[in-house]
Coordinates of C-alpha atoms in Angstrom, one line a residue:
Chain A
X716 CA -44.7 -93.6 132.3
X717 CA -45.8 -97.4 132.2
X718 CA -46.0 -99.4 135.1
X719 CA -43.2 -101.8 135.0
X720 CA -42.0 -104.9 137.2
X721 CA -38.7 -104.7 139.3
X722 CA -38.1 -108.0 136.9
X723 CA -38.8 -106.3 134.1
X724 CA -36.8 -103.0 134.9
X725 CA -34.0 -105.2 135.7
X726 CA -34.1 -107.1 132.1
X727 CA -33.9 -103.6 130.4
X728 CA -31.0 -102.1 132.1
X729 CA -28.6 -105.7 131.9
X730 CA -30.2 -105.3 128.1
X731 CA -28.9 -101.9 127.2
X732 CA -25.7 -102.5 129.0
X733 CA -24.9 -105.7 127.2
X734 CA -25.6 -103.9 124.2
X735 CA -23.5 -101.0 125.1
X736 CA -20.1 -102.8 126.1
X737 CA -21.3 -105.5 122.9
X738 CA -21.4 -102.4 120.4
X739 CA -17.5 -101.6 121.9
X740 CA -16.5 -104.7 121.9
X741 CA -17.0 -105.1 118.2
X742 CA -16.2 -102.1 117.4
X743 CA -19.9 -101.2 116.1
X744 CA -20.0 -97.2 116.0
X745 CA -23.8 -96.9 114.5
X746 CA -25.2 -99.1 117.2
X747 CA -23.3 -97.3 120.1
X748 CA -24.4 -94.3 118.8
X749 CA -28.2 -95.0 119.3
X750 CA -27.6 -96.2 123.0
X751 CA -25.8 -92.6 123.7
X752 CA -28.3 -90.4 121.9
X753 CA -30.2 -89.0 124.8
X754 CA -32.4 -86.5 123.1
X755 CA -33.3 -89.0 120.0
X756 CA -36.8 -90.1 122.4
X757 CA -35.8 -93.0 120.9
X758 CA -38.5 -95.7 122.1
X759 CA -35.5 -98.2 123.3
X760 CA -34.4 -95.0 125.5
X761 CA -37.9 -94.1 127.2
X762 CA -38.2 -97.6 128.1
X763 CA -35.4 -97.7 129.3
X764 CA -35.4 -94.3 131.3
X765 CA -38.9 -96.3 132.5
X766 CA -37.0 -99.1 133.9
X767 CA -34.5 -96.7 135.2
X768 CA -36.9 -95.0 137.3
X769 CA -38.5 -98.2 139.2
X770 CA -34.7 -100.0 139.4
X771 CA -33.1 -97.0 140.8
X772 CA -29.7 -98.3 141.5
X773 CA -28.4 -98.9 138.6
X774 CA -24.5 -98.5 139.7
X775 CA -25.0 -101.3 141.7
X776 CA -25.4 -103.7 138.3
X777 CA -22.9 -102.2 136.5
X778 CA -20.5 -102.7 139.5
X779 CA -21.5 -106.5 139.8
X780 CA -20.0 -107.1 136.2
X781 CA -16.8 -107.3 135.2
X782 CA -18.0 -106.6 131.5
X783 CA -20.4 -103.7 132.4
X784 CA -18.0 -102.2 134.9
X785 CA -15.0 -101.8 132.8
X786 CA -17.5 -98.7 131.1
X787 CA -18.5 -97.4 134.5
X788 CA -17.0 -93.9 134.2
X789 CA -19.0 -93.6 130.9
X790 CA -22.4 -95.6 131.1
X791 CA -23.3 -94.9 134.7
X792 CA -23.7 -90.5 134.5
X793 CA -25.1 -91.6 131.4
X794 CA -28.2 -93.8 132.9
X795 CA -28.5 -90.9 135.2
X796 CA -28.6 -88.6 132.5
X797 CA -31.3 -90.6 131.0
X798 CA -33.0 -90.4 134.2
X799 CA -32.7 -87.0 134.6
X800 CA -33.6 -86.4 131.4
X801 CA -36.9 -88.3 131.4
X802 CA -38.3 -86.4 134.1
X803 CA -37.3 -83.0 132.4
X804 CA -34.3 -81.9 134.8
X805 CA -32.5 -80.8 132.0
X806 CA -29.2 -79.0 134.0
X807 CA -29.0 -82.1 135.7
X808 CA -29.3 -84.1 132.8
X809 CA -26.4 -81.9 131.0
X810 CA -24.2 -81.9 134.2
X811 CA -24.4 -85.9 133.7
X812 CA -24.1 -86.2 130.3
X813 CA -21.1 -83.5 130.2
X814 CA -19.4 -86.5 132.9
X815 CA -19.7 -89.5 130.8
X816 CA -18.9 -87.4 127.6
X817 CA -15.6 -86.5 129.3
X818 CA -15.0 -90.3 130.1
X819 CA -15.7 -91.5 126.7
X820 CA -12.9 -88.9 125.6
X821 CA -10.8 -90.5 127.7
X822 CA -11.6 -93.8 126.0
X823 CA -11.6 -92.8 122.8
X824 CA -8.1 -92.0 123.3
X825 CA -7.0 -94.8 123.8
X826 CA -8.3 -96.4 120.9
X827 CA -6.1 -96.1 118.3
X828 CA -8.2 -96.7 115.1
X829 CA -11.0 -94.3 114.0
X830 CA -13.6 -97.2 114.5
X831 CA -15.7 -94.7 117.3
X832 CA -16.2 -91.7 114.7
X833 CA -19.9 -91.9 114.5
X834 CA -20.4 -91.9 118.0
X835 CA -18.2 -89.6 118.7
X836 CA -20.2 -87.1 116.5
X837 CA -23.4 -88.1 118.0
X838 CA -21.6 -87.2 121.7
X839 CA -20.8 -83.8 120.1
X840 CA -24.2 -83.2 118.9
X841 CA -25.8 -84.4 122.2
X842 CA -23.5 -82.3 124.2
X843 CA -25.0 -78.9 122.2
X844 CA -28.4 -80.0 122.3
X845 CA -28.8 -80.9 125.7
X846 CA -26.5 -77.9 127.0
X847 CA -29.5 -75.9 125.0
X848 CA -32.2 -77.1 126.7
X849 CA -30.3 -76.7 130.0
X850 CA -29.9 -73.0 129.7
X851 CA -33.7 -72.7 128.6
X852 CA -34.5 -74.2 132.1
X853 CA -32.0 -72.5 133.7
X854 CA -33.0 -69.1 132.8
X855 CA -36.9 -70.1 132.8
X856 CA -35.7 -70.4 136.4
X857 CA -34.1 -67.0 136.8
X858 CA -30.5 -68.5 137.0
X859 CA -27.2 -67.8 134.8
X860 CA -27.5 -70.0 131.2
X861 CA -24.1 -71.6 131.5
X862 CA -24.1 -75.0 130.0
X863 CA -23.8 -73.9 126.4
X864 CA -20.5 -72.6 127.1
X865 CA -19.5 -75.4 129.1
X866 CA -20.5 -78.0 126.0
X867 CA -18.0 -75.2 124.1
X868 CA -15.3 -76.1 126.5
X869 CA -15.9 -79.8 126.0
X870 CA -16.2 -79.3 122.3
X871 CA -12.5 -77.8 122.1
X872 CA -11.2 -80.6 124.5
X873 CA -12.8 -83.0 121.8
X874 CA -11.2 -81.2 118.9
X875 CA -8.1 -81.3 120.4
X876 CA -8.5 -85.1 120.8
X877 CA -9.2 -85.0 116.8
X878 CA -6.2 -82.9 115.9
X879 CA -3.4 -85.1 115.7
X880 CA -1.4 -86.5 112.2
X881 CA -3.7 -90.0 113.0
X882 CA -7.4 -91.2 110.9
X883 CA -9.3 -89.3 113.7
X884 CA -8.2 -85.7 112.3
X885 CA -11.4 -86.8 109.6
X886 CA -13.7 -85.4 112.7
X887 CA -11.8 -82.2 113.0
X888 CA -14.3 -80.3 110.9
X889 CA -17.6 -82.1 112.6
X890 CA -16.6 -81.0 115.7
X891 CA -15.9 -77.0 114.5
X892 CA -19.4 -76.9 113.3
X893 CA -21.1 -78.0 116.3
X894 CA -18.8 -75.2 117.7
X895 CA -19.9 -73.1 115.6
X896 CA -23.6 -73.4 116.5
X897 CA -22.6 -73.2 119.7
X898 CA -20.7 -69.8 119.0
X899 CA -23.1 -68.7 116.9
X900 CA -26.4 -69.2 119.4
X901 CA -24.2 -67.2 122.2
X902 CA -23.7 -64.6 120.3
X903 CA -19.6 -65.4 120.9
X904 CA -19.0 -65.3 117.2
X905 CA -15.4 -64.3 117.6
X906 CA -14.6 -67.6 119.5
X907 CA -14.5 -69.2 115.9
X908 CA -11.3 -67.3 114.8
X909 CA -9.2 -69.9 116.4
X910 CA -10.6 -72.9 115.6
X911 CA -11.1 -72.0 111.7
X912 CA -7.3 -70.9 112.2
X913 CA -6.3 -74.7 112.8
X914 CA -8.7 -76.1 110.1
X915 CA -7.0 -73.6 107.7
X916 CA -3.7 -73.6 108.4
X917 CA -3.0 -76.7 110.2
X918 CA -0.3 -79.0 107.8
X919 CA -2.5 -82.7 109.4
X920 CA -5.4 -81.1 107.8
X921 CA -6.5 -81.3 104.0
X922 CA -9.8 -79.4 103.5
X923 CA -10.6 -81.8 100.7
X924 CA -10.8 -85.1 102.9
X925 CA -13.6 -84.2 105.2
X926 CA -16.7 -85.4 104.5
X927 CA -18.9 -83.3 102.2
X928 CA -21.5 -82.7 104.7
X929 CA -19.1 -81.3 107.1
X930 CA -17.1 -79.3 104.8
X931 CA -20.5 -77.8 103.3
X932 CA -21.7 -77.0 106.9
X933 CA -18.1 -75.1 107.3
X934 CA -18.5 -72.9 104.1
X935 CA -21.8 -71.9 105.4
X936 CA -20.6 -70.5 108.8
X937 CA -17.5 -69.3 108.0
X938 CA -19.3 -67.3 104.7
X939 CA -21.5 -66.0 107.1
X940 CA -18.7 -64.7 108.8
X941 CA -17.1 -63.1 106.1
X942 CA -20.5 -61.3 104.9
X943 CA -20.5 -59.6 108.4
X944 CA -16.8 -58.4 108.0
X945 CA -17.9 -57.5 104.6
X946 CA -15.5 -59.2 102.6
X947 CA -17.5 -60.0 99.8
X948 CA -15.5 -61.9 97.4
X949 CA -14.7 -64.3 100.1
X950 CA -18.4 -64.5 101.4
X951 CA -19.1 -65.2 97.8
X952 CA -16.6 -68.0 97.1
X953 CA -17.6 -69.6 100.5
X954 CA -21.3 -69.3 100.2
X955 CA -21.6 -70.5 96.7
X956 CA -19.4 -73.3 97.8
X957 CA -22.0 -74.5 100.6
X958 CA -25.1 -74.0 97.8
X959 CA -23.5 -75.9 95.2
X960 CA -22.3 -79.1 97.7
X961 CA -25.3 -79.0 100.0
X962 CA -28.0 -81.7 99.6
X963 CA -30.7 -80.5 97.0
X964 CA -33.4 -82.0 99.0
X965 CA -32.4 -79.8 102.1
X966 CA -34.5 -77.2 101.5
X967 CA -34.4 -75.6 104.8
X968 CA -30.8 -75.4 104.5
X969 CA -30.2 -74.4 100.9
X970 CA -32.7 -71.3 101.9
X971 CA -30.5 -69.7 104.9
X972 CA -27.5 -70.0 102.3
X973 CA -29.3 -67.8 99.8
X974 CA -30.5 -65.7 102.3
X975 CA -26.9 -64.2 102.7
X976 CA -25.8 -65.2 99.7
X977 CA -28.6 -63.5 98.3
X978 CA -27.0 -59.6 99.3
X979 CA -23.2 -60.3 98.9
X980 CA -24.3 -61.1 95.0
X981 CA -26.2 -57.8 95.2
X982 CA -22.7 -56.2 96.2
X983 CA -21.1 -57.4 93.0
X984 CA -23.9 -56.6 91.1
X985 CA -25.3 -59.8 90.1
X986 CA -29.0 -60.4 90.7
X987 CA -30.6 -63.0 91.4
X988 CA -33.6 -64.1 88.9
X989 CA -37.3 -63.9 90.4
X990 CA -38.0 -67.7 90.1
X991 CA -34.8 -68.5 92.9
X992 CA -36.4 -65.3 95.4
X993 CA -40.1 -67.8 94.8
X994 CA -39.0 -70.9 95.2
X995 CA -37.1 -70.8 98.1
X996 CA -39.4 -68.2 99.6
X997 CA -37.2 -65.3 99.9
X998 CA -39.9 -62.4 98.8
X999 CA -38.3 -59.7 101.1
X1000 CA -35.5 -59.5 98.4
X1001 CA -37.9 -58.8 95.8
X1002 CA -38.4 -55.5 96.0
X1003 CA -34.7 -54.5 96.8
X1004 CA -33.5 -56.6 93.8
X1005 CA -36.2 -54.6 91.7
X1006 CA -34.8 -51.5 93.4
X1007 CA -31.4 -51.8 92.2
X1008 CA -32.7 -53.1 88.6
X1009 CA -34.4 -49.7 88.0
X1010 CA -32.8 -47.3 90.0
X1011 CA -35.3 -46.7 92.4
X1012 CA -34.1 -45.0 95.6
X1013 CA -37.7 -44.6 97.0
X1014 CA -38.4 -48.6 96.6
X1015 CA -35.4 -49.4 98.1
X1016 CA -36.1 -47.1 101.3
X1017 CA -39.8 -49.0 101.5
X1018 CA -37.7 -52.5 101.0
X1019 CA -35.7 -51.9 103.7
X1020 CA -38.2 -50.1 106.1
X1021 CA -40.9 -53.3 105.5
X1022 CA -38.3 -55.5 106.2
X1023 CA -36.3 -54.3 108.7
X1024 CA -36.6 -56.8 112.0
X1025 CA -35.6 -59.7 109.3
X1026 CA -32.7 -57.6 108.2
X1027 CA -31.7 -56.6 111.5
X1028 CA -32.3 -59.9 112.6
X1029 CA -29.9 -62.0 110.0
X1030 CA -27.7 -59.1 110.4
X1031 CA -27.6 -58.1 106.7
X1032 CA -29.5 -54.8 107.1
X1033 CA -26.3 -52.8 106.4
X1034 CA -25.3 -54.7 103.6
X1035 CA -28.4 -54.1 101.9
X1036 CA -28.1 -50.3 103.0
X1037 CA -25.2 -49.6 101.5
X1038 CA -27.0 -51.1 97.7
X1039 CA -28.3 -47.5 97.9
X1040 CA -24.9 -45.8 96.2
X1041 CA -25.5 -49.0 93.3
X1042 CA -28.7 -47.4 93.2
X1043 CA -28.0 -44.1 92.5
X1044 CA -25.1 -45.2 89.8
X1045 CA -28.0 -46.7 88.0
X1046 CA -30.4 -43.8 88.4
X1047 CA -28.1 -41.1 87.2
X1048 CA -27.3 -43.9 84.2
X1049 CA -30.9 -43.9 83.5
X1050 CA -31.2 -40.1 83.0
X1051 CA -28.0 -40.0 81.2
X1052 CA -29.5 -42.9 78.4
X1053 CA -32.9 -40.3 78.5
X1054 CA -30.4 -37.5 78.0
X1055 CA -29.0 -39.1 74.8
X1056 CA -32.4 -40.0 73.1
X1057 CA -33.5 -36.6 73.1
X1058 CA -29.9 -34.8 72.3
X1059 CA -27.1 -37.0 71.7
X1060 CA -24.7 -34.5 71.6
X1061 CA -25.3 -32.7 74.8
X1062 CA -25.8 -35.7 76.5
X1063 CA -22.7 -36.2 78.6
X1064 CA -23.5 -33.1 80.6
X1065 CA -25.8 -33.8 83.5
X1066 CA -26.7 -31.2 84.8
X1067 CA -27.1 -31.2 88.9
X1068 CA -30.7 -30.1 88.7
X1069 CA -32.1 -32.7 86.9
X1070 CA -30.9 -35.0 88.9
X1071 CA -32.3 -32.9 92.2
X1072 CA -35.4 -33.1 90.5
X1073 CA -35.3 -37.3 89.6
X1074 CA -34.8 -37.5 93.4
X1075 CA -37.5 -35.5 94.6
X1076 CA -39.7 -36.7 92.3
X1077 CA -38.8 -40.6 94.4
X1078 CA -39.4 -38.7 97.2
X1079 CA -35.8 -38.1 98.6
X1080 CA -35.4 -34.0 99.1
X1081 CA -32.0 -33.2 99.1
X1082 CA -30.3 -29.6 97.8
X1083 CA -27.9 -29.4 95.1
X1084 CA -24.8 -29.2 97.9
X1085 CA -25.8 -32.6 99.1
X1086 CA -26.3 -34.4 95.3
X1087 CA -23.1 -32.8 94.3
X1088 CA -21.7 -34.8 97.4
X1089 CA -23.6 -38.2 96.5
X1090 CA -22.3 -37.6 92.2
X1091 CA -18.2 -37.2 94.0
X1092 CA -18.7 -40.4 95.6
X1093 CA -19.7 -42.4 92.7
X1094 CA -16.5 -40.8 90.9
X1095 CA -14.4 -41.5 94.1
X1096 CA -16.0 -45.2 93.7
X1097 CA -15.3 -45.7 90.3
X1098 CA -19.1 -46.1 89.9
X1099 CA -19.0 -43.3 87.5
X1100 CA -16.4 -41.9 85.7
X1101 CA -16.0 -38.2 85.0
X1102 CA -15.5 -35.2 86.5
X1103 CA -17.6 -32.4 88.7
X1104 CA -17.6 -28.8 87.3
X1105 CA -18.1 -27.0 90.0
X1106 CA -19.0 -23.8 88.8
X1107 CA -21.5 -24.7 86.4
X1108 CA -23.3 -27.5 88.4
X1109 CA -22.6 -29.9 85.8
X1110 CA -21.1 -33.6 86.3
X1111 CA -19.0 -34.1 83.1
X1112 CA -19.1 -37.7 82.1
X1113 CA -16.8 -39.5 80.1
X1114 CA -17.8 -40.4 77.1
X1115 CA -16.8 -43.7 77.3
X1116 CA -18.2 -46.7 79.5
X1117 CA -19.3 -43.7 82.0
X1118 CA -21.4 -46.3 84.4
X1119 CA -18.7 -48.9 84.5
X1120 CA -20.2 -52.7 86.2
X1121 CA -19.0 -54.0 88.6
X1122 CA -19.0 -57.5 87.1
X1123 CA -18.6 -59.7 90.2
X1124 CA -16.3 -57.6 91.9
X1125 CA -17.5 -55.4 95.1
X1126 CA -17.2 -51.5 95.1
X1127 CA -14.1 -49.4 95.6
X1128 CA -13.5 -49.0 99.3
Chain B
X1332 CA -30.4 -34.6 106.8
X1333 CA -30.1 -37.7 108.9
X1334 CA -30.8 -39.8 105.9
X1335 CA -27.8 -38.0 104.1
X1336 CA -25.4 -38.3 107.2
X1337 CA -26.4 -42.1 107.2
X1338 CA -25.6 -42.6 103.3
X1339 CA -21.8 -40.7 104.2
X1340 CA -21.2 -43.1 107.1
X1341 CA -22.2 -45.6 104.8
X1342 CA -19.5 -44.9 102.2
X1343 CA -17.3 -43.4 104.5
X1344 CA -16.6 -44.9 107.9
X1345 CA -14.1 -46.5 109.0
X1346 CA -13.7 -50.0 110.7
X1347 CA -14.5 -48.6 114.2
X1348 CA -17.4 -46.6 113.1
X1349 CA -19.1 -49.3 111.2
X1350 CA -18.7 -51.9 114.3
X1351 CA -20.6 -48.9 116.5
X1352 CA -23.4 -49.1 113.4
X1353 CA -23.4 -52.8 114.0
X1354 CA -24.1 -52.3 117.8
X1355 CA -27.2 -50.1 116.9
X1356 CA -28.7 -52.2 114.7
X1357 CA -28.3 -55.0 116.7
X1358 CA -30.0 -52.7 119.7
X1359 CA -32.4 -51.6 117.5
X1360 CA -33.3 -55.8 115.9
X1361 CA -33.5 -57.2 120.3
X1362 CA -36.2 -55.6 121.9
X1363 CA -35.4 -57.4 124.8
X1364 CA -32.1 -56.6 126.8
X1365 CA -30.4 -59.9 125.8
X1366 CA -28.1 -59.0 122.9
X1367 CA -24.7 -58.9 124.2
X1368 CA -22.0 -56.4 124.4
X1369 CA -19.9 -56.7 121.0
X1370 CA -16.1 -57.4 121.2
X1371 CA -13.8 -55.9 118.8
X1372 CA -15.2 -57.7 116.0
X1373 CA -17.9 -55.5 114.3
X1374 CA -20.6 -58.3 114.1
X1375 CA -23.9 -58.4 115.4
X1376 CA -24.3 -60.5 118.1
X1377 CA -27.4 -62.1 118.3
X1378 CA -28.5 -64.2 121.5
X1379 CA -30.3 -66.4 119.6
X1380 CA -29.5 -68.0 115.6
X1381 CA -32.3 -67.9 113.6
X1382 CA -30.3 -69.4 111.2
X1383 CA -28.7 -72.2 112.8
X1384 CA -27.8 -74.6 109.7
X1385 CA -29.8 -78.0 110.2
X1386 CA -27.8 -81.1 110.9
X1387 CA -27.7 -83.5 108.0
X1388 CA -28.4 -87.2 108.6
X1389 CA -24.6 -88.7 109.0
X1390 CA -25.7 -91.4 106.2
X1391 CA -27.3 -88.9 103.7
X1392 CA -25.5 -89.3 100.5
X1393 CA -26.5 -86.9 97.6
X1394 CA -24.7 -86.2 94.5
X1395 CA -23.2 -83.5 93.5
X1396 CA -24.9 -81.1 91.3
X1397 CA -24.9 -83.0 88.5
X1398 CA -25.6 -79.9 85.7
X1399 CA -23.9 -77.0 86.8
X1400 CA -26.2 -75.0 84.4
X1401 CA -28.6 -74.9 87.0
X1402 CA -26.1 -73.0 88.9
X1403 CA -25.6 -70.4 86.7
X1404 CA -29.0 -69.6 85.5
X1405 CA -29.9 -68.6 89.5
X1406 CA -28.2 -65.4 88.6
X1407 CA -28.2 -62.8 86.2
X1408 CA -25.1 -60.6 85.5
X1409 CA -26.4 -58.5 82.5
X1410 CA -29.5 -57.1 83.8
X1411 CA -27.5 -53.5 84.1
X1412 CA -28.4 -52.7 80.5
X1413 CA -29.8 -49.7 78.7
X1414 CA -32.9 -50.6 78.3
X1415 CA -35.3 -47.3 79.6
X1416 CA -38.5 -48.7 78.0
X1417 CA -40.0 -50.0 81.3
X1418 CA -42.2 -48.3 83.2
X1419 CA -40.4 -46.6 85.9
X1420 CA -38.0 -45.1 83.3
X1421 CA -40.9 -43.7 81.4
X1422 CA -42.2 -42.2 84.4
X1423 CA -38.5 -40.5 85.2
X1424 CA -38.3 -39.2 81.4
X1425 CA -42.0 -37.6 81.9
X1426 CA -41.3 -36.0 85.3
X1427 CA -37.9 -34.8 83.5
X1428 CA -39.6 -33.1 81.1
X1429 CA -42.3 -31.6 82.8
X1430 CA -42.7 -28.1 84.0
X1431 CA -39.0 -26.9 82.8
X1432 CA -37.6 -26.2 79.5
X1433 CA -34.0 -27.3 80.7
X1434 CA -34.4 -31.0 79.1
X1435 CA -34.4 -29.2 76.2
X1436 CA -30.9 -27.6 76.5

């Protein structure tokens, strides 16, 4: 921190407060919004949070004018938060911020046009990130992490401020993501029901008049949702939505989508080609995508055992795991094509051996009772159609479309 | 055996079954105690997002995806063909026909 003169500190804080009530005044959301985005370091803040420090009574100044002190509730907790912030006391920098967040609600309730949208979003973005780095201090310090669920509270105070018939309702869906990440980052995942309950089937709401940004951002959590509940077609429609709309230069972005996207197509049995797994750097589906292209049970066991913490981590493991039934439809397809070259006419008996011996031979020892087992699943799947005899040892296919695809659709429950 | 149990759990659970396979793997992926107890929702919870979606700039702008070609040449739908000339199905026919007559019959 600079050394600065009592003057000098002075000049900046009647500065940013002029600016402040100025950027209300006329109504001038992108300018407000840089004066309340704490965490930006922009270099207008830190010179501020400088003269902060050396003119520490700021209330006093705001109280002397009439035009600063008719934004006392908001812009006093938030020079303190800047304070706070500045020397890295991060819980009380959130406990601040979350106070003049509050009275800006307030405010912007009153106002009856839409005018304060931007800043509004920047309030609900600042409210996440600074709750964040609250609960890191807070539990480097061996105390409960709280302030990430408290920024949820506020968030759901602040949609309910959007969800009227009114032009604010355009924030609705801003609002839901940044609850989402805060959902999502405690692990609270359930907490979303409601809120995607009043996006969805609120009558002020149309889906189509949010801002694309917002809308992609929506598709992506809410498709991540659906891949956990397994509801494929749905994880499909809403992840594909949130690829096609996002920004193409997002990179970072447009890589997490394919990464669930990525196995919900494997569940419908559509691949995807090498050159998407390269250029977004996705290589740990390589080998599973190969896997399922060949019919190879062992490489699909290595896939997901080299894997495994990234899986686990994304939470698509089990998604992937249960490939392995595709896997063996395409197998026992494979020896039934072999079958045919050499003997066409015998070729829709397969007999249980052979296929015992395929999957030793990758490695997978399993008796004929537990392959008989695996061959009345596919049947009870539709991924195969015939019949078991029993007796003989002998899966019976049909002679037509035996292996039938699954052409964008998931497998029989 | 376990691999066998795994693949019927797999294919046959039911909802509650599948939520306590969700709990395990979730164990198994946080080697530290933070992951959280699951609700009745079988999702993983994670005490940290890896994949937290990044914020985009409130003025970005970007067109739509102008050729929707591009779309659909990220995926193939027709790679389940018959095609056993590759090498891991030349492999399978050999280890078919060796040792036993039965490919034969």
């Amino acid at each position: 921190m600079s050394y600065i003169s009592m003057g000098e500190a002075h000049r900046r804080i009647t500065d940013y407060l002029n600016r402040f009530s100025d950027s209300i005044f006329s109504q001038d959301a992108l300018s407000l919004k840089q004066l309340i985005s704490i965490s930006s370091n922009s270099s207008s803040l830190l010179s501020l949070a400088d003269g902060l420090n050396v003119f520490q009574d700021a209330n006093r100044l705001v109280k002397q004018s009439d035009r600063f002190s008719q934004f006392g509730e908001i812009a006093v907790p938030l020079l303190r938060c800047l304070q706070n912030y500045r020397i890295n006391r991060l819980a009380e920098a959130y406990n601040s911020f979350e106070k003049s967040a509050n009275a800006f609600l307030q405010e912007f309730r009153n106002w009856e046009s839409a005018w304060a949208m931007e800043a509004l979003y920047a309030i609900a973005y600042e409210i996440r990130v600074l709750a964040e780095m609250a609960d890191r201090e807070l539990a480097s310090l061996g105390k409960t992490p709280e302030k990430l669920k408290a920024a949820g509270s506020f968030l759901m105070k602040m949609f309910g401020a959007l969800a009227g018939k009114g032009p604010k309702r355009i924030g609705a869906l801003n609002v839901t993501c940044q609850l989402f990440k805060v959902y999502f980052k405690l692990g609270t995942v359930n907490l979303c029901r409601s809120v995607i309950r009043s996006i969805e089937t609120a009558k002020i709401f149309d889906f189509e008049e949010f801002p694309v940004r917002d809308k992609v951002t929506y598709m992506y959590y809410t498709g991540r949702l659906e891949v956990y509940n397994e509801n494929f077609l749905a994880a499909d429609q809403k992840l594909e939505y949130a690829l096609v709309y996002c920004n193409p230069r997002s990179e970072g972005n447009i890589r997490m989508i394919l990464k669930y996207l990525i196995p919900v197509k494997l569940s419908l049995g559509i691949i995807p080609k090498s050159w998407l797994l390269e250029k977004h750097n996705l290589g740990e589906y390589h080998d599973i995508v190969l896997a399922l292209k060949r019919g190879d049970l062992r490489l699909l066991r290595r896939a997901l055992q080299e894997h495994e913490d990234q899986f686990l981590r994304s939470g698509v493991y089990l998604v992937l795991e249960k490939l392995e039934l595709q896997v063996y439809q395409r197998l026992v397809k494979k020896i039934h094509i072999i079958q045919k070259q050499k003997d066409p006419s015998k070729a829709h008996q397969v007999k249980l051996d052979v296929i015992v011996k395929a999957l030793r031979w990758l490695e997978m020892d399993m008796d004929v009772d537990e392959v008989e087992c695996i061959m009345a699943i596919l049947i009870y799947k539709n991924l195969m159609k015939g019949y078991f005899a029993h007796k003989s040892k002998v899966v019976v296919l049909s002679k037509q479309d035996p292996f039938p695809k699954l052409n964008g659709k998931p497998v029989n429950s | 055996k376990n691999r066998f149990h795994r693949f019927l759990l797999n294919n046959y659970c039911d909802f509650n079954q599948r939520s306590i396979l969700s709990e395990m793997a979730a164990a198994a992926a946080a080697a530290e105690t933070e992951t959280k107890v699951a609700t009745e929702d079988p999702k993983v919870d994670l005490f940290e997002d890896d994949d937290e979606f990044e914020e985009f700039e409130l003025d970005e702008e970007w067109d739509d995806k102008e050729d929707g070609k591009e779309v659909t040449q990220q995926w193939e739908d027709d790679w389940d063909d018959d095609d056993v000339n590759d090498d891991f199905s030349l492999q399978l026919r050999k280890e078919l026909e060796s040792n036993t007559g039965a490919a034969k019959s």
